[in-house]
């Protein structure tokens, strides 16, 4: 089956453009290696925190950009060798280091316990989905491989939806600073971060799973005529 050209899948171009802009915006402050420019508060007592944060962000950017190419069906069919090589970069240069570091810095988030739990669970699922997808490819179970990697990529992109929910939660909760939060700005900040953190990855993952389940009968129907018939 010939893959649909990219111009017939405009969402791919939009997704790639959003990813490039987001990566450029996110990486810029960290290229100077100056902790003072970090967008995440750096604990003064943990000197190793900032270097790990930088590696996490760089590897996350690698995963995001390479993942945008990997989910492109035309690229996968036209350049299978490049797809495999880029896939190794996604796994070993992107997800594994970013996910393992995410377990550490996520558990130490300055934005409260609700976000810490979300960060750690997100990192664990991201690593699990990716390793399962990689093993499926090694075992030539390509249909399973694609599904697990799509789930993995959904979690990569959740860092963007996280920001969107942060804005929504901020607009909804800030008027309640002096009522619900009794003027406690730190508590308000933690509530916004917690809501954004959880919604940022759970909703994309649920939508992705729903899309995969909706697509499964269609893929089975298309594949059925190609199956060998015994007899």
CSV table of C-alpha atoms in Angstrom, one decimal:
chain,number,residue,atom,x,y,z
A,1,UNK,CA,0.0,0.0,0.0
A,2,UNK,CA,1.4,3.4,-1.0
A,3,UNK,CA,1.5,6.0,1.7
A,4,UNK,CA,-0.5,9.2,1.3
A,5,UNK,CA,1.7,12.1,0.4
A,6,UNK,CA,2.4,14.6,3.2
A,7,UNK,CA,0.4,17.4,1.5
A,8,UNK,CA,-2.7,15.2,1.8
A,9,UNK,CA,-2.0,15.0,5.6
A,10,UNK,CA,-1.8,18.7,6.5
A,11,UNK,CA,-1.9,17.8,10.2
A,12,UNK,CA,1.6,16.3,9.8
A,13,UNK,CA,3.0,19.6,8.6
A,14,UNK,CA,1.2,21.5,11.4
A,15,UNK,CA,2.4,19.1,14.0
A,16,UNK,CA,6.0,19.3,12.8
A,17,UNK,CA,5.9,23.1,12.7
A,18,UNK,CA,4.5,23.3,16.2
A,19,UNK,CA,7.2,20.9,17.4
A,20,UNK,CA,10.0,22.9,15.8
A,21,UNK,CA,8.8,26.2,17.2
A,22,UNK,CA,8.3,24.7,20.6
A,23,UNK,CA,11.8,23.1,20.7
A,24,UNK,CA,13.4,26.3,19.5
A,25,UNK,CA,11.6,28.3,22.2
A,26,UNK,CA,12.3,25.7,24.9
A,27,UNK,CA,16.0,25.1,24.2
A,28,UNK,CA,17.1,28.7,23.8
A,29,UNK,CA,17.5,29.6,27.5
A,30,UNK,CA,19.5,26.4,28.2
A,31,UNK,CA,22.0,26.7,25.4
A,32,UNK,CA,23.9,29.2,27.5
A,33,UNK,CA,24.2,26.7,30.3
A,34,UNK,CA,23.4,29.5,32.8
A,35,UNK,CA,21.2,28.3,35.7
A,36,UNK,CA,19.9,31.8,36.1
A,37,UNK,CA,18.1,31.5,32.7
A,38,UNK,CA,16.3,28.3,33.6
A,39,UNK,CA,12.5,28.4,33.3
A,40,UNK,CA,12.3,25.8,36.1
A,41,UNK,CA,13.4,26.9,39.6
A,42,UNK,CA,16.7,25.2,40.3
A,43,UNK,CA,17.3,24.0,44.0
A,44,UNK,CA,20.4,25.8,45.3
A,45,UNK,CA,21.3,22.8,47.4
A,46,UNK,CA,21.4,20.4,44.4
A,47,UNK,CA,24.2,21.4,42.1
A,48,UNK,CA,23.6,18.4,39.8
A,49,UNK,CA,20.0,19.3,39.2
A,50,UNK,CA,20.6,21.9,36.5
A,51,UNK,CA,23.0,19.8,34.4
A,52,UNK,CA,20.4,16.9,34.5
A,53,UNK,CA,17.6,19.3,33.6
A,54,UNK,CA,19.6,20.5,30.5
A,55,UNK,CA,20.3,16.9,29.3
A,56,UNK,CA,16.6,16.1,29.9
A,57,UNK,CA,15.4,19.0,27.8
A,58,UNK,CA,17.9,18.3,25.0
A,59,UNK,CA,17.1,14.6,24.8
A,60,UNK,CA,13.4,15.4,25.0
A,61,UNK,CA,13.8,17.8,22.0
A,62,UNK,CA,15.6,14.9,20.1
A,63,UNK,CA,12.7,12.6,20.9
A,64,UNK,CA,10.1,15.2,19.8
A,65,UNK,CA,11.7,16.1,16.5
A,66,UNK,CA,12.7,12.6,15.5
A,67,UNK,CA,9.2,11.3,16.5
A,68,UNK,CA,7.5,13.8,14.2
A,69,UNK,CA,9.4,12.2,11.3
A,70,UNK,CA,8.9,8.7,12.5
A,71,UNK,CA,5.1,8.9,12.5
A,72,UNK,CA,5.1,10.1,8.9
A,73,UNK,CA,3.9,7.0,6.9
A,74,UNK,CA,5.5,8.2,3.6
A,75,UNK,CA,8.9,8.5,5.2
A,76,UNK,CA,8.6,5.1,6.8
A,77,UNK,CA,7.7,3.4,3.6
A,78,UNK,CA,10.0,5.4,1.3
A,79,UNK,CA,13.1,5.3,3.5
A,80,UNK,CA,12.9,2.2,5.8
A,81,UNK,CA,16.6,2.1,6.6
A,82,UNK,CA,16.5,5.8,7.7
A,83,UNK,CA,13.4,5.1,9.6
A,84,UNK,CA,15.2,2.4,11.6
A,85,UNK,CA,18.2,4.5,12.3
A,86,UNK,CA,16.1,7.5,13.3
A,87,UNK,CA,14.1,5.1,15.5
A,88,UNK,CA,17.2,4.1,17.4
A,89,UNK,CA,18.0,7.8,17.9
A,90,UNK,CA,14.5,8.3,19.2
A,91,UNK,CA,14.9,5.5,21.7
A,92,UNK,CA,18.5,5.7,22.8
A,93,UNK,CA,19.3,9.4,22.2
A,94,UNK,CA,15.9,10.7,23.2
A,95,UNK,CA,13.4,8.7,25.3
A,96,UNK,CA,15.7,6.6,27.4
A,97,UNK,CA,18.0,9.4,28.8
A,98,UNK,CA,15.1,11.9,29.0
A,99,UNK,CA,12.8,9.4,30.6
A,100,UNK,CA,15.3,8.2,33.2
A,101,UNK,CA,16.4,11.7,34.1
A,102,UNK,CA,12.7,12.6,34.2
A,103,UNK,CA,12.2,10.1,37.0
A,104,UNK,CA,14.7,12.0,39.1
A,105,UNK,CA,14.0,15.6,38.4
A,106,UNK,CA,10.2,14.9,38.2
A,107,UNK,CA,10.3,13.6,41.7
A,108,UNK,CA,12.0,16.8,42.8
A,109,UNK,CA,9.7,19.2,41.1
A,110,UNK,CA,9.4,22.5,42.9
A,111,UNK,CA,5.7,22.7,41.9
A,112,UNK,CA,4.3,20.4,44.6
A,113,UNK,CA,3.5,16.8,45.3
A,114,UNK,CA,0.6,16.5,42.8
A,115,UNK,CA,2.8,17.4,39.9
A,116,UNK,CA,5.6,15.2,41.2
A,117,UNK,CA,3.4,12.1,41.1
A,118,UNK,CA,2.3,13.0,37.6
A,119,UNK,CA,5.8,13.5,36.4
A,120,UNK,CA,7.1,10.2,37.8
A,121,UNK,CA,4.1,8.2,36.4
A,122,UNK,CA,4.5,10.0,33.0
A,123,UNK,CA,8.2,9.1,32.8
A,124,UNK,CA,7.5,5.5,33.8
A,125,UNK,CA,4.8,5.1,31.1
A,126,UNK,CA,6.9,6.8,28.5
A,127,UNK,CA,9.8,4.4,29.2
A,128,UNK,CA,7.5,1.4,29.3
A,129,UNK,CA,5.7,2.2,26.0
A,130,UNK,CA,9.0,3.0,24.2
A,131,UNK,CA,10.9,-0.1,25.4
A,132,UNK,CA,7.8,-2.3,24.6
A,133,UNK,CA,7.6,-0.7,21.1
A,134,UNK,CA,11.3,-1.2,20.5
A,135,UNK,CA,11.2,-4.9,21.6
A,136,UNK,CA,8.2,-5.4,19.3
A,137,UNK,CA,10.2,-4.1,16.3
A,138,UNK,CA,13.1,-6.4,17.2
A,139,UNK,CA,10.7,-9.3,17.3
A,140,UNK,CA,9.1,-8.3,13.9
A,141,UNK,CA,5.7,-7.6,15.5
A,142,UNK,CA,5.4,-4.4,13.5
A,143,UNK,CA,1.7,-3.7,14.1
A,144,UNK,CA,2.2,-3.8,17.8
A,145,UNK,CA,5.4,-1.8,17.4
A,146,UNK,CA,3.6,1.0,15.6
A,147,UNK,CA,0.9,1.2,18.3
A,148,UNK,CA,3.3,1.3,21.2
A,149,UNK,CA,5.4,4.0,19.5
A,150,UNK,CA,2.3,6.1,18.7
A,151,UNK,CA,1.5,5.9,22.4
A,152,UNK,CA,5.1,6.9,23.3
A,153,UNK,CA,5.0,9.8,20.9
A,154,UNK,CA,1.7,11.0,22.4
A,155,UNK,CA,3.5,11.3,25.7
A,156,UNK,CA,6.4,13.2,24.0
A,157,UNK,CA,3.9,15.8,22.7
A,158,UNK,CA,2.2,16.1,26.1
A,159,UNK,CA,4.8,18.6,27.1
A,160,UNK,CA,3.1,21.0,24.7
A,161,UNK,CA,-0.5,20.3,25.8
A,162,UNK,CA,0.7,20.7,29.4
A,163,UNK,CA,1.4,24.4,28.6
A,164,UNK,CA,-2.0,24.9,27.1
A,165,UNK,CA,-3.7,23.4,30.1
A,166,UNK,CA,-1.5,25.6,32.3
A,167,UNK,CA,-2.9,28.7,30.7
A,168,UNK,CA,-6.5,27.4,31.0
A,169,UNK,CA,-6.1,26.4,34.7
A,170,UNK,CA,-4.4,29.8,35.4
A,171,UNK,CA,-7.3,31.7,33.9
A,172,UNK,CA,-9.8,29.6,35.8
A,173,UNK,CA,-8.1,29.6,39.2
A,174,UNK,CA,-6.4,33.0,39.5
A,175,UNK,CA,-9.7,34.8,40.4
A,176,UNK,CA,-9.9,32.4,43.4
A,177,UNK,CA,-6.6,33.4,44.9
A,178,UNK,CA,-8.2,35.3,47.9
A,179,UNK,CA,-11.1,32.8,48.3
A,180,UNK,CA,-10.3,29.2,47.6
A,181,UNK,CA,-6.5,29.6,48.2
A,182,UNK,CA,-6.8,32.2,51.0
A,183,UNK,CA,-4.2,34.4,49.4
A,184,UNK,CA,-1.6,31.7,49.2
A,185,UNK,CA,0.1,32.2,45.9
A,186,UNK,CA,2.4,29.2,46.3
A,187,UNK,CA,-0.7,26.9,46.8
A,188,UNK,CA,-2.3,28.5,43.7
A,189,UNK,CA,0.8,27.9,41.6
A,190,UNK,CA,1.0,24.2,42.7
A,191,UNK,CA,-2.7,23.7,41.9
A,192,UNK,CA,-2.3,25.1,38.4
A,193,UNK,CA,0.9,23.1,37.8
A,194,UNK,CA,-0.8,19.9,39.1
A,195,UNK,CA,-3.9,20.3,36.9
A,196,UNK,CA,-1.8,21.1,33.8
A,197,UNK,CA,0.6,18.2,34.6
A,198,UNK,CA,-2.1,15.6,34.8
A,199,UNK,CA,-4.3,16.8,32.0
A,200,UNK,CA,-1.3,17.4,29.8
A,201,UNK,CA,-0.6,13.7,29.3
A,202,UNK,CA,-3.7,11.8,30.4
A,203,UNK,CA,-6.0,13.4,27.8
A,204,UNK,CA,-3.7,12.9,24.8
A,205,UNK,CA,-3.0,9.3,25.8
A,206,UNK,CA,-6.8,8.6,26.1
A,207,UNK,CA,-7.5,10.2,22.8
A,208,UNK,CA,-4.6,8.3,21.2
A,209,UNK,CA,-5.9,5.0,22.6
A,210,UNK,CA,-9.4,5.8,21.3
A,211,UNK,CA,-8.0,6.6,17.9
A,212,UNK,CA,-6.0,3.3,17.8
A,213,UNK,CA,-9.1,1.3,18.8
A,214,UNK,CA,-11.2,3.0,16.2
A,215,UNK,CA,-8.6,2.4,13.5
A,216,UNK,CA,-8.0,-1.2,14.4
A,217,UNK,CA,-11.1,-2.7,12.6
A,218,UNK,CA,-10.3,-0.7,9.4
A,219,UNK,CA,-6.7,-1.9,9.4
A,220,UNK,CA,-7.9,-5.5,10.0
A,221,UNK,CA,-10.3,-5.3,7.0
A,222,UNK,CA,-7.6,-3.9,4.8
A,223,UNK,CA,-5.1,-6.6,5.8
A,224,UNK,CA,-7.5,-9.5,5.5
A,225,UNK,CA,-7.4,-10.0,1.7
A,226,UNK,CA,-3.6,-10.2,1.9
A,227,UNK,CA,-3.6,-13.1,4.3
A,228,UNK,CA,-2.6,-16.5,2.8
A,229,UNK,CA,-5.5,-19.0,2.6
A,230,UNK,CA,-4.8,-22.5,3.7
A,231,UNK,CA,-6.3,-25.5,1.9
